[in-house]
Amino acid sequence: MATAPAPLSLSASTLPARLRAAAVPAGARGGQTRRGRMVVRAKIREIFMPALSSTMTEGKIVSWSAAEGDRVNKGDAVVVVESDKADMDVETFHDGIVAAVLVPAGESAPVGAPIALLAESEEEVPLALAKAQELANGQPQQAPPAPAEDAAATPSPPPSPAAAPAPVAAGTKGIASPQAKKLAKQHRVDLAKVTGTGPYGRITPEDVEAAAGIQPKPKPAAVAAASAPVAAPSAAAVPQAAVLPPVPGATVVPFTTMQAAVSKNMVESLAVPTFRVGYPIVTDKLDELYEKVKPKGVTMTVLLAKAAAMALAQHPVVNASCRDGKSFTYNSNINIAVAVAIDGGLITPVLQDADKLDIYLLSQNWKDLVKKARAKQLQPNDYSSGTFTLSNLGMFGVDRFDAILPPGQGAIMAVGASKPTVVADKDGFFSVKSKMLVNVTADHRTVYGADLAAFLQTFAKIIEDPESLTL
Amino acid sequence: MQSTAAASVSASAIASGGGARSEPARRPGGLRVCGLRGESPACPSLRISQAPARLAVARAAAATNGAVAGSGGFDYDLVIIGAGVGGHGAALHAVEEGLKTAIIEGDVVGGTCVNRGCVPSKALLAVSGRMRELHDEHHMKSLGLQVSSTGYDRQAVADHANNLASKIRSNLTNSMKALGVDILTGVGTIVGKQKVRYGKVGFPEKEITARNIIIATGSTPFVPKGIEIDGKTVFTSDHALKLESVPDWIAIVGSGYIGLEFSDVYTALGSEVTFVEALDQLMPGFDPEIAKLAQRVLINPRKIDYHTGVFASKITPAKDGKPVLIELIDAKTKEHKETLEVDAALIATGRAPFTKGLGLENINVVTQRGFVPVDERMRVMDADGNVVPNLYCIGDANGKLMLAHAASAQGISVVEQISGRDHILNHLSIPAACFTHPEISMVGLTEPQAREKADKEGFEISVVKTSFKANTKALAENEGDGIAKLIYRSDTGEILGVHILGLHAADLIHEASNAIALGTRVQDIKFAVHAHPTLSEVLDELFKAAKVNSGVSHSVNEPVAA
């Protein structure tokens, strides 16, 4: 009957059930001594996430009982940690000043990870802050993305030492509301530098958030609509660093991991000098072929990928890439990455060895890849091994567009819709043919105009006489 | 609620009139309402009559009341000055005991609890609880719920509180009328032994005699000097309950029950709150461990900050384009520390007894800081320390335990004595609750108090705790925050105190308070069965976790008097 889990009965004798947080001098920890000054026996200690139970692997900080700048004595409870079993007070082993909180309340950290820095005296506080900065900027060892990003996004000048509670004392200026103070502490914003916009010049929570460069908290919004693939206004997009002020009333939805990855790649692509060459191609024969092979499960995507692969085989430089800025990297395989829009993002499954496999095998592979992509089960090799990318927006009726070259590849092809067009042949006879515009973006460090033109000519020949595709 | 309780008492049974006691059949399922306490607009227990069954009793009693003058030539057997929850409880019990009873009300029936305290505040807290839930995206999401937007209409919330108060008020009035309690309006003054004068301004005063008199005049919000109340930007709970505005930033002076409950309301409605507490710790009246957890659950995650160890020496309402100014001085050194600028200030520094004009000087009684001195039987003591015969004082006016249900219990205890049965109320068995989200409740001693008592009397105490995190029902509700704590004598198993913070803690405490009142020991109550899955299993686990050194087994079956 009592199916409830065993109660947590703490007997009086073990009461205040406090765990001692191990804290060792930072200098003693290997690998932390890169900077010379760290070698100096700075009295900065790390407070670690303790193991509160035998099964605990990570703990969530419920709250910090001590705030940054607080002086604590050995045995004081500094933090409340929620383990898989219970909330526990964790006390410090040493006297000192809590110089920096590395894992804010609400975040989790694995057992053993540093969660705060303890400085022995006022003088060491700036040193500890520098170290905190280092830890935050370096590898986010614990992969809690939020704090790392915050730290990076915030200009976060090492706050004036002991910018503790005192400075905003009496006087009319610098009055901040309770929540504003909480946020300032959390985001390390110096209230003295924030201009209040609230009633009577008071600093409001919004003012602090603006100063910290954070967007107002997102409201649960409609799921972001699936975005179209790599459509690209490559005009000098502003790097993300500058955060624009929020539009009043707007809804802010943070990037998913995939969207963040796309964003990162797109910004990186700005470092590559690209150029574009377009080419019109008559597709009547390709369409005929497509009608024939369609019942066998072959898609237009596969036909285009196969054609591109065959053309690439003849123009290896377009399949090459520039990785270090001073050499060509010729790829031994021709792997065609195909941009696919999926819910809330974009992914590029790769058809490996597209020049060698026949269209039926490729179609089979493609089907598997798409299935995996939708189930989010693609392995890194399935989406990152491309040597050339194909992006097709023809199905939307787009006649031509411009693609952004993904970092690490030499060229990307943007395929528009095939449309009936009046064509005059060399004898002056008019006829209506289906024509599509293909636009290739390439890295000019490795691929020159003539290379690309020649590649496109070959590609066009294959499309216009597609029998070779079925071989 | 409309249980047709079979309380058909024949008129003859009661009509024996005067001092004779009627059959103890009545009290058809009393409905208990209310709940604030502490230095608060305390409230609790009031019983509301049930319609049909009651009427028979009422008529019978009414006949009794009118027919004979109280025995021995008195107009009444009992006159109660003040129709709050305490007076009401006493009146109902008195009628039950066959006493001819009158109640004098100078303001409105229901007193603080019903009109300016626990009742309307519960209405506001019901709103804040729901707002809080709807706003907690994480909580909603984990239950699989989606809420697009939430908002509230301040006036509608205020109306809800006001409507609730009038409903309960009319219930109270009707219950007394139905039972035949004479409700006399005006301010009551004791003019001499067993003699009361009452009357409204502008009306001729009347004098009545009573065999026994109970003073139950209650309290008003206490406003320390230096604080200027304007009712708009600087106000007490009396104004706050009308919810005429929801300020962006409100300072709450005092972090006891009232302050804490209002912080729950205001933060849920979007205000930011600053507590000003004279003692070094927030929530000073609570068990320290509970206070600490309460701070983690009710203060830290919310838009609340606080100043402790400071007095608000001067508070000026907003005027001339200036905000509310609060001057803080150090509680010990009295040095000026800081000036707060806020949009509003709620003064929740406790309550002061309302005993002026009672005519106590006529019978040689001197109040102490306004409180009427009483002994453990609520008998009023005169300036020489002697009991004033036939005069009692209950509720906030005596200051023993400023809770509505305590007043009611004291009133019932007095009526018992008047009726010839000695009765001493065990105040340690009276529970208290704070209706925040989650709630806090307690009964008996805090751990430090228990340790002190143990040291003095030479026994050992044990403490056990259980967590709401281990309770199925709490987890189903996604409300695992909270603990229950039991303090008991290690040798005898006597329950000394129980403290709960968690979902519906206020409703859970009664198992413990009843155990204390009845002298039930831990080793006995642990065999009581609790329905599964319910929150009551938190206490079940608590009792089961307690270990008693059975070596010395002398039972404490007698309630411990306080």
Coordinates of N, CA and C in Angstrom, one line a residue, chain A residues 1-12 15 17-18 62-64 77 80 82 85-89 168-172 175-182 199-200 202 204-205 217-220, chain B residues 137 147-148 248-249 272-274 289 292 296 299-305 307 318 321-323 336-339 341-343 447 451 461-467 469-470 472 529-532 541 545:
Chain A
M1 N 0.8 -1.2 0.0 CA 0.0 0.0 0.0 C 0.9 1.3 0.0
A2 N 1.8 1.2 0.9 CA 2.7 2.4 0.8 C 3.6 2.4 -0.3
T3 N 3.2 2.8 -1.4 CA 4.0 2.8 -2.6 C 4.9 4.0 -2.7
A4 N 4.7 4.9 -1.7 CA 5.5 6.1 -1.7 C 6.9 5.7 -1.5
P5 N 7.8 6.5 -2.1 CA 9.3 6.2 -1.9 C 9.6 6.4 -0.4
A6 N 10.7 5.7 0.0 CA 11.1 5.8 1.3 C 11.2 7.3 1.8
P7 N 10.8 7.6 2.9 CA 10.9 8.9 3.4 C 12.3 9.3 3.7
L8 N 12.5 10.6 3.7 CA 13.8 11.1 4.0 C 13.8 11.4 5.4
S9 N 14.2 10.5 6.2 CA 14.1 10.8 7.6 C 15.5 11.1 8.1
L10 N 15.7 12.3 8.5 CA 17.0 12.7 9.0 C 16.9 12.7 10.6
S11 N 17.7 12.0 11.2 CA 17.5 12.0 12.6 C 18.2 13.2 13.2
A12 N 17.8 13.5 14.4 CA 18.2 14.7 15.0 C 19.7 14.8 15.1
L15 N 21.5 16.3 12.3 CA 20.9 17.5 11.9 C 21.9 18.6 11.7
A17 N 22.1 18.8 8.5 CA 22.7 17.8 7.6 C 23.6 18.6 6.6
R18 N 24.7 18.9 7.0 CA 25.6 19.7 6.1 C 26.7 18.9 5.5
V62 N 20.5 25.2 -6.0 CA 19.2 25.7 -5.6 C 19.3 27.2 -5.4
S63 N 20.2 27.6 -4.5 CA 20.5 29.0 -4.3 C 21.8 29.2 -3.6
W64 N 22.3 30.3 -3.8 CA 23.6 30.7 -3.2 C 23.3 31.4 -1.9
A77 N 27.3 27.9 5.7 CA 26.7 27.3 4.5 C 26.8 28.4 3.4
V80 N 23.1 26.0 -1.5 CA 22.2 24.9 -1.3 C 22.2 24.1 -2.6
E82 N 20.8 20.8 -4.9 CA 19.8 19.8 -5.0 C 20.4 18.6 -5.7
K85 N 18.5 13.4 -4.7 CA 17.7 12.9 -3.6 C 17.1 14.1 -2.7
A86 N 17.9 15.1 -2.5 CA 17.4 16.1 -1.5 C 18.2 17.4 -1.7
D87 N 17.7 18.4 -1.1 CA 18.4 19.7 -1.0 C 19.3 19.7 0.2
M88 N 20.5 20.1 0.0 CA 21.4 20.1 1.2 C 22.2 21.4 1.2
D89 N 22.4 21.9 2.4 CA 23.3 23.0 2.6 C 24.7 22.5 2.4
V168 N 25.4 51.5 -3.4 CA 24.1 52.1 -3.7 C 23.4 52.5 -2.4
A169 N 24.1 53.2 -1.6 CA 23.5 53.5 -0.3 C 22.5 54.7 -0.4
A170 N 22.6 55.5 0.5 CA 21.7 56.7 0.6 C 21.8 57.5 -0.6
G171 N 21.0 58.5 -0.6 CA 21.0 59.4 -1.8 C 19.9 59.0 -2.8
T172 N 19.6 59.9 -3.7 CA 18.5 59.6 -4.6 C 18.9 58.8 -5.8
I175 N 18.9 54.2 -7.2 CA 17.9 53.4 -6.5 C 17.5 52.4 -7.5
A176 N 17.5 51.1 -7.1 CA 17.2 50.0 -8.0 C 16.1 49.2 -7.3
S177 N 15.2 48.7 -8.1 CA 14.1 47.9 -7.5 C 14.7 46.5 -7.1
P178 N 14.0 45.8 -6.3 CA 14.5 44.5 -5.8 C 14.9 43.6 -6.9
Q179 N 14.1 43.4 -7.9 CA 14.4 42.5 -9.0 C 15.6 43.0 -9.8
A180 N 15.7 44.3 -10.0 CA 16.8 44.9 -10.7 C 18.1 44.6 -10.0
K181 N 18.1 44.6 -8.6 CA 19.3 44.3 -7.9 C 19.6 42.8 -8.1
K182 N 18.6 42.0 -8.0 CA 18.9 40.6 -8.2 C 19.5 40.3 -9.5
P199 N 10.1 55.0 -12.7 CA 9.6 56.1 -12.0 C 10.6 56.7 -11.0
Y200 N 10.7 58.0 -10.9 CA 11.7 58.7 -10.1 C 13.1 58.3 -10.5
R202 N 14.3 55.5 -11.2 CA 14.7 54.2 -10.6 C 15.2 53.2 -11.6
T204 N 15.1 49.8 -13.2 CA 14.1 48.8 -13.3 C 14.8 47.5 -13.8
P205 N 14.2 46.3 -13.6 CA 14.8 45.1 -14.1 C 15.1 45.2 -15.6
K217 N 13.0 38.0 -21.3 CA 12.7 36.6 -21.2 C 11.7 36.2 -22.3
P218 N 12.0 35.1 -23.0 CA 11.0 34.7 -24.1 C 9.8 34.2 -23.5
K219 N 8.7 34.5 -24.2 CA 7.4 34.0 -23.8 C 7.2 32.7 -24.6
P220 N 6.5 31.7 -24.1 CA 6.2 30.5 -24.9 C 5.6 31.0 -26.1
Chain B
E137 N 5.9 28.9 -16.1 CA 5.9 28.2 -17.3 C 6.5 26.8 -17.2
V147 N -0.3 27.6 -21.6 CA -1.1 28.8 -21.3 C -0.6 29.9 -22.1
S148 N -1.4 30.5 -22.9 CA -0.9 31.5 -23.8 C -0.6 32.8 -23.1
D248 N 3.9 49.2 -8.3 CA 5.1 48.5 -8.9 C 6.0 48.0 -7.9
W249 N 6.2 48.8 -6.8 CA 7.2 48.4 -5.8 C 6.6 48.8 -4.5
E272 N 7.0 44.4 -7.1 CA 8.2 44.0 -6.5 C 8.1 44.4 -5.0
V273 N 8.8 43.6 -4.1 CA 8.6 43.8 -2.7 C 9.9 44.0 -2.0
T274 N 9.9 44.9 -1.0 CA 11.1 45.0 -0.2 C 10.6 44.9 1.3
E289 N 14.5 26.5 11.1 CA 14.7 25.6 9.9 C 13.6 25.9 8.9
K292 N 14.2 29.2 7.3 CA 15.2 29.2 6.3 C 14.7 28.6 5.0
R296 N 14.0 30.3 1.2 CA 14.4 29.8 -0.1 C 13.3 29.6 -1.1
I299 N 10.9 33.6 -0.7 CA 11.5 35.0 -0.8 C 12.5 35.0 -2.0
N300 N 13.6 34.2 -1.9 CA 14.7 34.3 -2.8 C 14.3 34.2 -4.3
P301 N 13.4 33.2 -4.7 CA 13.2 33.1 -6.1 C 12.2 34.2 -6.6
R302 N 11.7 35.0 -5.7 CA 10.7 36.0 -6.1 C 11.3 37.4 -6.2
K303 N 10.5 38.3 -6.7 CA 11.0 39.7 -6.8 C 11.0 40.4 -5.5
I304 N 11.7 39.9 -4.6 CA 11.7 40.4 -3.2 C 13.1 40.6 -2.7
D305 N 13.4 41.8 -2.1 CA 14.6 41.9 -1.3 C 14.2 42.4 0.1
H307 N 15.6 44.2 4.1 CA 16.5 44.8 5.0 C 16.2 44.3 6.4
A318 N 3.5 59.3 -0.5 CA 3.9 59.9 -1.7 C 3.0 61.2 -1.8
G321 N 4.8 65.0 -6.0 CA 5.7 64.4 -7.0 C 6.8 63.6 -6.4
K322 N 6.7 63.3 -5.1 CA 7.8 62.5 -4.6 C 7.3 61.1 -4.2
P323 N 8.1 60.1 -4.3 CA 7.6 58.8 -3.9 C 7.5 58.6 -2.4
H336 N 21.1 56.4 11.3 CA 20.4 56.4 10.0 C 21.2 55.5 9.0
K337 N 20.5 54.6 8.4 CA 21.2 53.7 7.5 C 20.9 54.0 6.0
E338 N 19.7 54.2 5.7 CA 19.4 54.3 4.3 C 18.0 54.9 4.2
T339 N 17.7 55.5 3.0 CA 16.3 56.0 2.8 C 15.8 55.2 1.5
E341 N 13.1 54.6 -1.4 CA 12.0 55.3 -2.2 C 11.2 54.2 -2.9
V342 N 10.0 54.1 -2.5 CA 9.1 53.1 -3.1 C 7.8 53.7 -3.5
D343 N 7.0 52.9 -4.1 CA 5.7 53.4 -4.6 C 4.6 53.3 -3.5
E447 N 11.8 24.3 17.5 CA 12.9 23.4 18.0 C 13.7 24.1 19.1
R451 N 14.1 22.7 22.9 CA 15.4 22.4 23.5 C 15.6 23.1 24.8
I461 N 15.1 15.5 23.7 CA 14.1 15.6 22.6 C 14.7 15.0 21.3
S462 N 13.9 14.6 20.4 CA 14.3 14.1 19.1 C 13.6 14.9 18.1
V463 N 14.2 14.9 16.9 CA 13.6 15.6 15.8 C 13.6 14.7 14.6
V464 N 12.5 14.6 13.9 CA 12.5 13.8 12.6 C 11.8 14.7 11.6
K465 N 12.2 14.5 10.3 CA 11.7 15.3 9.3 C 11.3 14.4 8.1
T466 N 10.3 14.8 7.3 CA 10.0 14.1 6.1 C 9.9 15.2 5.0
S467 N 10.1 14.8 3.8 CA 10.1 15.7 2.7 C 8.8 15.5 1.8
K469 N 9.0 15.8 -1.1 CA 9.6 15.3 -2.4 C 9.4 13.8 -2.4
A470 N 9.1 13.2 -1.2 CA 8.9 11.7 -1.2 C 7.4 11.4 -1.2
T472 N 3.8 10.9 -2.9 CA 3.3 10.7 -4.2 C 2.3 11.8 -4.7
V529 N -4.1 5.0 10.2 CA -4.0 4.7 8.8 C -4.3 6.0 8.0
H530 N -3.6 6.2 6.9 CA -3.8 7.4 6.1 C -4.1 6.9 4.7
A531 N -5.1 7.5 4.0 CA -5.4 7.1 2.7 C -4.2 7.4 1.7
H532 N -4.1 6.5 0.8 CA -3.0 6.6 -0.2 C -3.6 6.8 -1.5
E541 N 4.4 9.5 7.4 CA 5.8 9.1 7.4 C 6.6 9.7 8.6
A545 N 8.6 7.7 11.3 CA 10.0 7.9 11.4 C 10.5 8.1 12.8

